[in-house]
Short mmCIF file of C-alpha atoms in Angstrom, two decimals:
data_model
loop_
_atom_site.label_atom_id
_atom_site.label_comp_id
_atom_site.label_asym_id
_atom_site.label_seq_id
_atom_site.Cartn_x
_atom_site.Cartn_y
_atom_site.Cartn_z
CA MET P 10 2.60 52.29 74.20
CA ASN P 11 -0.02 55.02 74.45
CA LEU P 12 -1.63 56.09 77.71
CA GLN P 13 -4.94 54.34 77.02
CA VAL P 14 -3.23 51.01 76.53
CA VAL P 15 -1.22 51.54 79.71
CA LEU P 16 -4.34 52.41 81.69
CA LEU P 17 -6.17 49.37 80.33
CA LEU P 18 -3.25 47.20 81.39
CA VAL P 19 -3.29 48.82 84.81
CA LEU P 20 -7.04 48.34 85.19
CA GLY P 21 -6.74 44.74 84.09
CA PHE P 22 -4.00 44.27 86.63
CA LEU P 23 -6.06 45.85 89.40
CA SER P 24 -9.14 43.76 88.62
CA ALA P 25 -6.96 40.66 88.80
CA GLN P 26 -5.92 41.89 92.25
CA ASN P 27 -9.51 42.30 93.43
CA VAL P 28 -9.21 40.54 96.73
CA ASN P 29 -12.91 40.16 97.49
CA GLY P 30 -14.40 39.93 94.01
CA ARG P 31 -13.07 37.01 92.08
CA LYS P 32 -12.17 35.01 95.15
CA SER P 33 -15.45 35.17 97.03
CA HIS P 34 -17.01 32.24 95.21
CA HIS P 35 -14.34 29.96 96.68
CA HIS P 36 -15.35 30.67 100.25
CA GLY P 37 -17.92 27.92 100.42
CA HIS P 38 -15.21 25.31 100.01
CA HIS P 39 -13.13 26.42 102.97
CA LYS P 40 -15.12 24.39 105.47
CA GLN P 41 -14.01 21.22 103.74
CA HIS P 42 -10.68 19.65 104.39
CA ILE P 43 -8.35 20.92 101.67
CA LYS P 44 -4.99 19.55 100.70
CA GLY P 45 -3.18 22.14 98.63
CA TYR P 46 0.16 21.92 96.91
CA PHE P 47 1.91 25.24 96.38
CA GLU P 48 5.06 26.12 94.52
CA TYR P 49 6.93 29.31 95.22
CA SER P 50 10.35 30.84 94.56
CA ALA P 51 12.67 31.49 97.47
CA ILE P 52 16.31 32.00 98.37
CA ASN P 53 15.95 28.88 100.56
CA CYS P 54 13.34 26.12 100.84
CA ARG P 55 12.27 24.83 104.27
CA ALA P 56 12.22 21.34 105.73
CA HIS P 57 9.54 21.96 108.37
CA SER P 58 6.18 23.73 108.27
CA ALA P 59 3.04 24.49 110.23
CA SER P 60 -0.21 26.33 109.64
CA LEU P 61 -1.40 29.31 111.69
CA THR P 62 -4.51 27.28 112.54
CA ASP P 63 -2.27 24.78 114.39
CA PHE P 64 -1.68 27.55 116.91
CA GLY P 65 -5.27 28.67 117.36
CA GLY P 66 -5.46 31.13 114.46
CA VAL P 67 -8.99 32.17 113.47
CA GLY P 68 -9.48 33.83 110.08
CA ASP P 69 -12.84 35.51 110.65
CA GLY P 70 -11.59 39.10 110.45
CA ILE P 71 -12.72 39.72 114.06
CA THR P 72 -10.63 37.47 116.32
CA SER P 73 -7.15 38.77 117.14
CA ASN P 74 -4.38 36.47 115.90
CA THR P 75 -1.45 38.35 117.41
CA LYS P 76 -0.84 35.61 119.98
CA ALA P 77 -1.29 32.83 117.41
CA PHE P 78 1.32 34.39 115.12
CA GLN P 79 3.84 34.95 117.89
CA THR P 80 3.36 31.47 119.41
CA ALA P 81 3.72 29.85 115.99
CA ILE P 82 6.87 31.79 115.15
CA ASP P 83 8.43 31.21 118.59
CA HIS P 84 7.77 27.48 118.16
CA LEU P 85 9.10 27.32 114.59
CA GLY P 86 12.05 29.52 115.53
CA GLN P 87 13.48 26.62 117.53
CA ILE P 88 14.11 24.84 114.21
CA GLY P 89 17.48 26.17 113.11
CA CYS P 90 19.37 26.27 109.86
CA ASN P 91 20.93 22.84 110.49
CA ASP P 92 17.45 21.32 110.67
CA GLY P 93 16.41 22.92 107.37
CA GLY P 94 14.49 25.92 108.68
CA SER P 95 10.72 26.39 108.93
CA LEU P 96 7.67 27.82 107.16
CA LEU P 97 4.47 29.27 108.64
CA PHE P 98 1.49 28.91 106.29
CA VAL P 99 -1.35 31.43 106.52
CA PRO P 100 -4.46 29.79 104.96
CA PRO P 101 -7.41 31.50 103.26
CA GLY P 102 -9.24 33.87 105.59
CA ARG P 103 -9.08 37.35 107.08
CA TRP P 104 -6.53 37.30 109.86
CA LEU P 105 -6.77 40.30 112.18
CA THR P 106 -3.47 40.84 113.99
CA GLY P 107 -1.19 43.23 115.79
CA SER P 108 2.58 43.29 115.30
CA PHE P 109 4.63 40.09 115.40
CA ASN P 110 8.36 39.38 115.23
CA LEU P 111 9.97 37.06 112.70
CA THR P 112 12.80 34.61 113.31
CA SER P 113 15.81 33.39 111.30
CA HIS P 114 15.81 30.59 108.66
CA PHE P 115 12.10 31.20 108.35
CA THR P 116 9.44 31.69 105.67
CA LEU P 117 6.08 33.41 106.20
CA PHE P 118 3.82 32.20 103.38
CA LEU P 119 0.41 33.75 102.65
CA HIS P 120 -2.11 31.80 100.59
CA GLN P 121 -3.51 33.89 97.73
CA ASP P 122 -6.86 34.13 99.58
CA ALA P 123 -5.22 35.07 102.88
CA VAL P 124 -5.56 38.66 104.08
CA LEU P 125 -3.61 39.93 107.08
CA LEU P 126 -5.59 42.78 108.63
CA ALA P 127 -3.54 45.16 110.77
CA THR P 128 -5.38 45.98 113.96
CA GLN P 129 -6.59 49.57 114.28
CA ASP P 130 -6.35 49.43 118.08
CA GLU P 131 -3.45 51.73 118.96
CA ASN P 132 -2.94 49.90 122.28
CA GLU P 133 -1.99 46.73 120.41
CA TRP P 134 1.07 48.41 118.91
CA ALA P 135 4.20 48.39 121.07
CA VAL P 136 6.23 51.61 121.11
CA ILE P 137 9.91 51.13 120.26
CA ASP P 138 12.93 53.43 120.28
CA PRO P 139 13.53 55.83 117.43
CA LEU P 140 15.98 54.65 114.79
CA PRO P 141 19.55 55.67 115.78
CA SER P 142 20.20 57.19 112.33
CA TYR P 143 17.10 59.41 112.67
CA GLY P 144 17.23 60.44 116.34
CA ARG P 145 13.44 60.66 116.55
CA GLY P 146 10.34 59.40 114.79
CA ARG P 147 9.43 60.79 111.37
CA ASP P 148 5.96 61.91 112.50
CA THR P 149 6.70 63.00 116.05
CA VAL P 150 9.59 63.54 118.45
CA GLY P 151 10.40 60.38 120.43
CA GLY P 152 9.54 56.74 119.82
CA ARG P 153 7.55 55.00 117.15
CA TYR P 154 5.00 52.24 116.86
CA ILE P 155 6.52 48.89 115.90
CA SER P 156 5.82 47.68 112.37
CA LEU P 157 3.18 45.04 111.64
CA ILE P 158 5.72 42.46 110.47
CA PHE P 159 8.99 43.13 112.25
CA GLY P 160 12.39 41.51 112.51
CA THR P 161 15.78 42.45 113.89
CA ASN P 162 19.20 40.73 113.89
CA LEU P 163 17.95 37.95 111.60
CA THR P 164 19.39 35.96 108.77
CA ASP P 165 17.65 34.09 105.94
CA VAL P 166 14.06 35.37 106.11
CA VAL P 167 11.43 35.02 103.37
CA ILE P 168 8.07 36.84 103.41
CA THR P 169 6.06 35.65 100.43
CA GLY P 170 2.80 34.27 99.13
CA ASN P 171 0.93 33.62 95.93
CA ASN P 172 -0.08 37.26 95.96
CA GLY P 173 -1.66 37.09 99.40
CA THR P 174 -2.64 40.46 100.90
CA ILE P 175 -1.47 42.56 103.82
CA ASN P 176 -4.00 45.28 104.59
CA GLY P 177 -2.68 48.03 106.86
CA GLN P 178 -6.18 49.51 107.43
CA GLY P 179 -4.43 52.87 107.44
CA THR P 180 -7.40 55.26 107.34
CA VAL P 181 -7.50 55.72 111.12
CA TRP P 182 -3.79 56.53 111.16
CA TRP P 183 -4.01 58.99 108.24
CA ASP P 184 -6.83 60.83 110.05
CA LYS P 185 -4.77 61.07 113.24
CA PHE P 186 -1.81 62.35 111.24
CA HIS P 187 -3.89 65.04 109.53
CA LYS P 188 -5.46 66.12 112.84
CA GLY P 189 -2.08 66.20 114.63
CA GLU P 190 -3.29 63.56 117.10
CA LEU P 191 -0.41 61.07 116.81
CA THR P 192 1.44 60.32 120.04
CA TYR P 193 4.16 58.39 118.22
CA THR P 194 5.28 57.80 114.64
CA ARG P 195 2.92 55.58 112.62
CA PRO P 196 3.77 51.89 112.05
CA TYR P 197 5.03 50.47 108.76
CA LEU P 198 3.77 47.23 107.24
CA ILE P 199 7.13 45.45 107.02
CA GLU P 200 10.37 46.51 108.69
CA ILE P 201 13.51 44.39 108.88
CA MET P 202 16.52 45.75 110.82
CA TYR P 203 20.16 44.66 111.23
CA SER P 204 19.52 41.57 109.11
CA THR P 205 20.94 39.76 106.11
CA ASN P 206 19.62 37.51 103.32
CA ILE P 207 16.05 38.80 103.15
CA GLN P 208 13.38 38.15 100.52
CA ILE P 209 10.02 39.95 100.33
CA SER P 210 8.04 38.81 97.29
CA ASN P 211 4.70 38.10 95.60
CA LEU P 212 2.43 39.99 97.97
CA THR P 213 -0.14 42.77 97.70
CA LEU P 214 0.19 45.51 100.32
CA ILE P 215 -2.69 47.92 100.73
CA ASP P 216 -3.44 50.99 102.84
CA SER P 217 -0.32 51.07 104.99
CA PRO P 218 -0.48 53.52 107.92
CA SER P 219 2.79 54.98 106.58
CA TRP P 220 5.75 53.48 104.66
CA ASN P 221 5.11 50.00 103.25
CA VAL P 222 8.43 48.14 103.14
CA HIS P 223 11.43 49.38 105.14
CA PRO P 224 14.64 47.35 105.19
CA ILE P 225 17.18 49.19 107.34
CA TYR P 226 20.79 48.53 108.42
CA SER P 227 20.59 45.30 106.39
CA SER P 228 22.22 43.60 103.43
CA ASN P 229 21.50 41.10 100.66
CA ILE P 230 17.84 41.92 100.13
CA ILE P 231 15.53 40.88 97.29
CA ILE P 232 12.16 42.62 96.94
CA GLN P 233 10.27 41.19 94.00
CA GLY P 234 6.75 41.01 92.57
CA ILE P 235 5.21 43.32 95.15
CA THR P 236 2.00 45.26 94.44
CA ILE P 237 1.51 48.31 96.67
CA LEU P 238 -1.77 50.22 96.63
CA ALA P 239 -2.77 53.27 98.66
CA PRO P 240 -4.92 56.32 97.92
CA VAL P 241 -2.81 58.85 96.01
CA ARG P 242 -3.53 61.47 98.68
CA SER P 243 -2.68 59.27 101.68
CA PRO P 244 0.17 60.77 103.76
CA ASN P 245 3.69 59.25 103.56
CA THR P 246 2.58 55.91 102.12
CA ASP P 247 5.97 55.40 100.44
CA GLY P 248 6.32 52.10 98.64
CA ILE P 249 9.77 50.62 99.27
CA ASN P 250 12.38 52.50 101.29
CA PRO P 251 15.82 50.87 101.40
CA ASP P 252 17.58 52.67 104.24
CA SER P 253 21.29 52.24 105.10
CA CYS P 254 21.27 48.94 103.19
CA THR P 255 23.91 47.26 101.01
CA ASN P 256 23.23 44.97 98.08
CA THR P 257 19.51 45.30 97.44
CA ARG P 258 17.46 44.27 94.40
CA ILE P 259 13.98 45.71 93.82
CA GLU P 260 12.26 44.36 90.71
CA ASP P 261 8.90 43.70 89.04
CA CYS P 262 6.89 45.86 91.43
CA TYR P 263 3.70 47.85 90.81
CA ILE P 264 3.14 50.82 93.12
CA VAL P 265 0.29 53.35 93.41
CA SER P 266 0.72 55.55 96.45
CA GLY P 267 0.57 58.93 98.13
CA ASP P 268 4.32 59.31 98.34
CA ASP P 269 7.55 58.21 96.64
CA CYS P 270 7.32 54.76 95.06
CA VAL P 271 10.92 53.96 95.97
CA ALA P 272 12.71 56.27 98.42
CA VAL P 273 16.38 55.58 99.00
CA LYS P 274 17.53 56.77 102.43
CA SER P 275 20.39 56.64 104.98
CA GLY P 276 19.53 58.70 108.05
CA TRP P 277 18.68 62.24 109.01
CA ASP P 278 21.12 65.12 109.58
CA GLU P 279 23.51 64.76 112.54
CA TYR P 280 22.08 61.35 113.48
CA GLY P 281 22.62 59.90 110.02
CA ILE P 282 26.08 61.44 109.79
CA ALA P 283 27.10 59.92 113.16
CA PHE P 284 25.62 56.51 112.30
CA GLY P 285 27.47 56.64 108.99
CA MET P 286 25.90 53.71 107.16
CA PRO P 287 25.28 54.43 103.45
CA THR P 288 22.84 52.77 101.10
CA LYS P 289 24.88 51.30 98.27
CA GLN P 290 24.80 48.68 95.53
CA LEU P 291 21.09 49.06 94.83
CA VAL P 292 19.35 47.75 91.71
CA ILE P 293 15.84 48.88 90.77
CA ARG P 294 14.26 47.44 87.63
CA ARG P 295 10.91 46.88 85.93
CA LEU P 296 8.91 49.15 88.18
CA THR P 297 5.53 50.65 87.34
CA CYS P 298 4.57 53.64 89.44
CA ILE P 299 1.70 56.09 89.82
CA SER P 300 2.22 58.87 92.37
CA PRO P 301 0.66 62.23 91.45
CA THR P 302 2.26 64.08 94.39
CA SER P 303 5.68 62.44 94.56
CA ALA P 304 8.62 60.81 92.82
CA VAL P 305 8.96 57.46 91.16
CA ILE P 306 12.48 57.13 92.57
CA ALA P 307 13.60 59.55 95.28
CA LEU P 308 17.12 59.73 96.64
CA GLY P 309 16.74 61.30 100.09
CA SER P 310 15.70 63.49 101.58
CA GLU P 311 17.23 61.70 104.58
CA MET P 312 20.57 60.67 103.02
CA SER P 313 23.06 61.77 105.67
CA GLY P 314 24.87 58.41 105.72
CA GLY P 315 25.34 58.63 101.96
CA ILE P 316 23.88 56.96 98.85
CA GLN P 317 26.17 55.36 96.27
CA ASP P 318 25.95 53.06 93.25
CA VAL P 319 22.24 53.00 92.44
CA ARG P 320 21.23 51.43 89.12
CA ALA P 321 17.68 51.86 87.88
CA GLU P 322 16.36 50.63 84.54
CA ASP P 323 13.14 49.78 82.69
CA ILE P 324 10.83 52.01 84.69
CA LEU P 325 7.32 53.10 83.69
CA ALA P 326 5.96 56.22 85.38
CA ILE P 327 2.35 57.30 84.90
CA ASN P 328 0.82 60.50 86.28
CA SER P 329 3.59 61.18 88.78
CA GLU P 330 5.14 64.38 90.06
CA SER P 331 8.72 63.56 89.08
CA GLY P 332 10.70 60.72 87.57
CA VAL P 333 13.96 60.78 89.50
CA ARG P 334 14.23 63.21 92.39
CA ILE P 335 17.31 63.97 94.44
CA LYS P 336 16.34 65.64 97.71
CA SER P 337 18.99 67.08 99.97
CA GLY P 338 19.90 70.22 101.83
CA ILE P 339 22.33 72.06 104.08
CA GLY P 340 22.67 70.09 107.33
CA ARG P 341 22.26 66.73 105.62
CA GLY P 342 25.95 66.12 104.94
CA GLY P 343 26.57 62.77 103.29
CA PHE P 344 26.63 62.23 99.55
CA VAL P 345 24.59 61.07 96.58
CA LYS P 346 26.97 59.76 93.95
CA ASP P 347 27.33 57.25 91.15
CA ILE P 348 23.65 57.17 90.21
CA PHE P 349 22.78 55.47 86.91
CA VAL P 350 19.32 55.50 85.33
CA LYS P 351 18.26 54.27 81.89
CA GLY P 352 15.18 53.05 80.04
CA PHE P 353 12.61 55.30 81.69
CA THR P 354 9.17 55.93 80.14
CA MET P 355 7.11 58.76 81.64
CA LYS P 356 3.48 59.66 80.91
CA THR P 357 2.00 62.86 82.36
CA MET P 358 4.58 64.31 84.71
CA LYS P 359 5.13 67.61 86.46
CA TRP P 360 8.93 67.29 86.16
CA ALA P 361 10.95 64.62 84.39
CA PHE P 362 14.05 65.49 86.46
CA TRP P 363 14.17 67.25 89.77
CA MET P 364 17.03 67.75 92.17
CA THR P 365 17.16 70.14 95.05
CA GLY P 366 19.77 71.23 97.57
CA ASN P 367 17.34 73.28 99.64
CA TYR P 368 15.14 70.62 101.17
CA GLY P 369 14.46 71.73 104.75
CA SER P 370 12.95 69.42 107.37
CA HIS P 371 15.38 68.85 110.25
CA PRO P 372 14.95 66.47 113.22
CA ASP P 373 15.81 69.22 115.73
CA ASP P 374 17.88 72.39 116.01
CA LYS P 375 21.22 70.56 116.46
CA TRP P 376 21.92 70.11 112.74
CA ASP P 377 25.23 71.41 111.42
CA PRO P 378 24.98 74.32 108.96
CA ASN P 379 28.41 73.28 107.63
CA ALA P 380 27.27 69.74 106.77
CA ILE P 381 26.99 70.17 103.02
CA PRO P 382 25.89 67.17 100.94
CA ILE P 383 28.01 66.15 97.94
CA VAL P 384 26.00 65.31 94.83
CA GLN P 385 28.06 64.05 91.90
CA ASN P 386 28.18 61.65 88.95
CA ILE P 387 24.46 61.48 88.20
CA ASN P 388 23.69 59.73 84.88
CA TYR P 389 20.34 59.67 83.05
CA ARG P 390 19.97 58.16 79.60
CA ASP P 391 17.57 56.57 77.09
CA MET P 392 14.33 58.13 78.29
CA VAL P 393 11.07 59.27 76.75
CA ALA P 394 8.43 61.41 78.37
CA GLU P 395 5.12 62.87 77.24
CA ASN P 396 2.70 65.45 78.61
CA VAL P 397 5.34 67.03 80.86
CA THR P 398 4.80 70.41 82.56
CA MET P 399 8.49 71.18 83.03
CA ALA P 400 11.46 69.16 81.74
CA ALA P 401 13.75 69.74 84.69
CA ARG P 402 14.21 71.68 87.86
CA LEU P 403 17.82 71.30 88.95
CA GLU P 404 18.86 73.31 92.01
CA GLY P 405 22.23 72.73 93.67
CA ILE P 406 23.59 74.58 96.67
CA PRO P 407 25.06 78.08 96.12
CA GLY P 408 28.84 77.74 96.41
CA ASP P 409 28.56 73.93 96.45
CA PRO P 410 27.14 72.93 93.08
CA PHE P 411 25.96 69.44 92.16
CA THR P 412 28.52 68.18 89.63
CA GLY P 413 29.03 65.51 87.01
CA ILE P 414 25.43 65.48 85.82
CA CYS P 415 25.04 63.69 82.48
CA ILE P 416 21.80 63.46 80.48
CA SER P 417 21.81 61.71 77.08
CA ASN P 418 19.30 60.40 74.53
CA VAL P 419 16.26 61.88 76.25
CA THR P 420 13.13 63.11 74.46
CA ILE P 421 10.59 65.06 76.48
CA GLU P 422 7.29 66.04 74.87
CA MET P 423 5.91 69.06 76.68
CA ALA P 424 2.29 69.39 77.75
CA LYS P 425 0.05 71.98 76.11
CA SER P 426 -0.05 73.79 79.46
CA ALA P 427 3.74 73.55 79.89
CA LYS P 428 5.74 76.26 81.61
CA LYS P 429 7.45 78.68 79.22
CA LEU P 430 10.79 77.80 80.79
CA SER P 431 11.30 74.07 80.28
CA TRP P 432 14.66 73.79 82.10
CA ASN P 433 15.44 75.67 85.30
CA CYS P 434 19.03 75.14 86.48
CA THR P 435 20.98 76.76 89.31
CA ASP P 436 24.26 75.69 90.90
CA ILE P 437 24.73 72.55 88.82
CA GLU P 438 27.44 71.41 86.39
CA GLY P 439 27.37 68.72 83.73
CA ILE P 440 26.85 67.85 80.09
CA SER P 441 24.06 66.72 77.78
CA SER P 442 23.79 64.95 74.45
CA ASP P 443 20.80 64.40 72.18
CA VAL P 444 18.27 65.88 74.60
CA THR P 445 14.98 67.54 73.59
CA PRO P 446 13.95 70.20 74.49
CA ARG P 447 17.40 71.73 74.63
CA PRO P 448 18.77 71.74 78.20
CA CYS P 449 19.97 74.79 80.13
CA ASP P 450 23.42 76.30 79.56
CA ALA P 451 24.74 74.55 82.69
CA LEU P 452 24.45 71.27 80.71
CA PRO P 453 26.33 72.15 77.49
CA VAL P 454 25.84 69.80 74.56
CA GLN P 455 28.63 67.29 74.04
CA GLY P 456 27.52 65.52 70.86
CA GLY P 457 27.71 61.75 70.70
CA LYS P 458 28.27 61.35 74.45
CA THR P 459 26.44 58.41 76.09
CA CYS P 460 26.05 58.71 79.85
CA ASP P 461 27.49 55.86 81.90
CA PHE P 462 25.62 52.75 83.03
CA PRO P 463 27.76 50.00 84.60
CA GLU P 464 28.17 46.77 82.64
CA ASP P 465 29.16 44.62 85.61
CA ASN P 466 26.75 42.75 87.87
CA LEU P 467 26.35 43.65 91.51
CA PRO P 468 26.66 40.69 93.93
CA ILE P 469 22.89 40.73 94.60
CA ASP P 470 22.29 40.10 90.88
CA ASN P 471 24.01 36.75 91.24
CA VAL P 472 21.70 35.54 94.02
CA LYS P 473 19.31 33.03 92.48
CA VAL P 474 15.96 31.98 93.87
CA GLN P 475 14.96 28.32 93.72
CA LEU P 476 11.60 26.62 93.26
CA CYS P 477 10.22 25.36 96.55
CA SER P 478 7.01 23.49 97.26
CA TYR P 479 4.68 23.32 100.22
CA LYS P 480 1.98 20.76 100.92
CA ALA P 481 -0.83 22.48 102.79
CA ASN P 482 -3.25 20.52 104.92
CA TYR P 483 -5.78 22.84 106.45
CA MET P 484 -9.41 23.02 107.48
#
């Protein structure tokens, strides 16, 4: 597929997402009594439901709905698993809100014409403790603002909608970040902690103050059909950041952002090492990403609890800084191992492959200079790239090389303005096969070798979603 076709597809996709445009002509009907029947896919259907308007919600874009959300969820939260769980329906409208907490055996469902607007009033955001595996906030020392949609110690939670929108209204936060005026770390749009059996699907997330989706210390997570849009120069607007999570599936997502599209993490320096919870058994597939300043898939830089068994396939990268990037450094400790990537198409890239063992950025001065990360068994295969400035920049750690790197069946077409040196390798060991342009001497050619990609399914691959229906009855 050439770049023009891809861009046309992207533009078509974006115009279909136009929240105000194509939907505005429906607004006249909202005053009537509407009975809507919606079908959606979920890990579990719900026996009970209510609408936000039942709890005093007002979708005028001006009235705060923080209390309405929390009252509704507290009420529905009394319906447990044995009673079939509950669903909160957010009807068409613009629903201004601060942060609210989810509950177990619960579905938050956004109508396709529903927009959640994150309040820009800093006083409406509670400040919570830093994450134990980070020791401090990412933006500032100390605490952090709670995320817009937040949950902790939950099981069986679904956040979905027929492509309803969550608008983080992040401009105010980006300005404060750039001016150094943040008191605490910026909020995320969705953060789920210490939880299991989570689904986040079929939503459009725009202009997050910082990271968009952050599952942490959790397991059995499906993130599917998410569109994430933020200006490509907005600070730290990472797409999806699985952090110290086991058994996660990220698929069919479209991400345009100012930072990594998917950033795999597990804690920062001594805090991450002490917490010791790796991210493992992660599947990433059918992702389209545009990120001119960052990576399509980043492993790290905060990976001190370890990252293991990541499988990424069928990825399209357009105008991004790097395809797969491993970011680590002295003091991080931990490991990045058993990484498998195949079926990657890249259009206009600075680097196809980038790994570094000299990423600085420490939480404080207590990091251990002897905590050396282990990077091994990294497999890339079946990739094509065009208009690339430099094929690869692979930098291990002097005396502690990154080992077991395998690159096979990869064709990289260099840009007219490409660097003279297409591969730059230091302190790495591995092999290559059928790679153009010819890799560095640290990756000697082993003809006919195909890099590994596991044949078996991970447990999360066997989790099936079912078709559920909801009968809406709203004014």
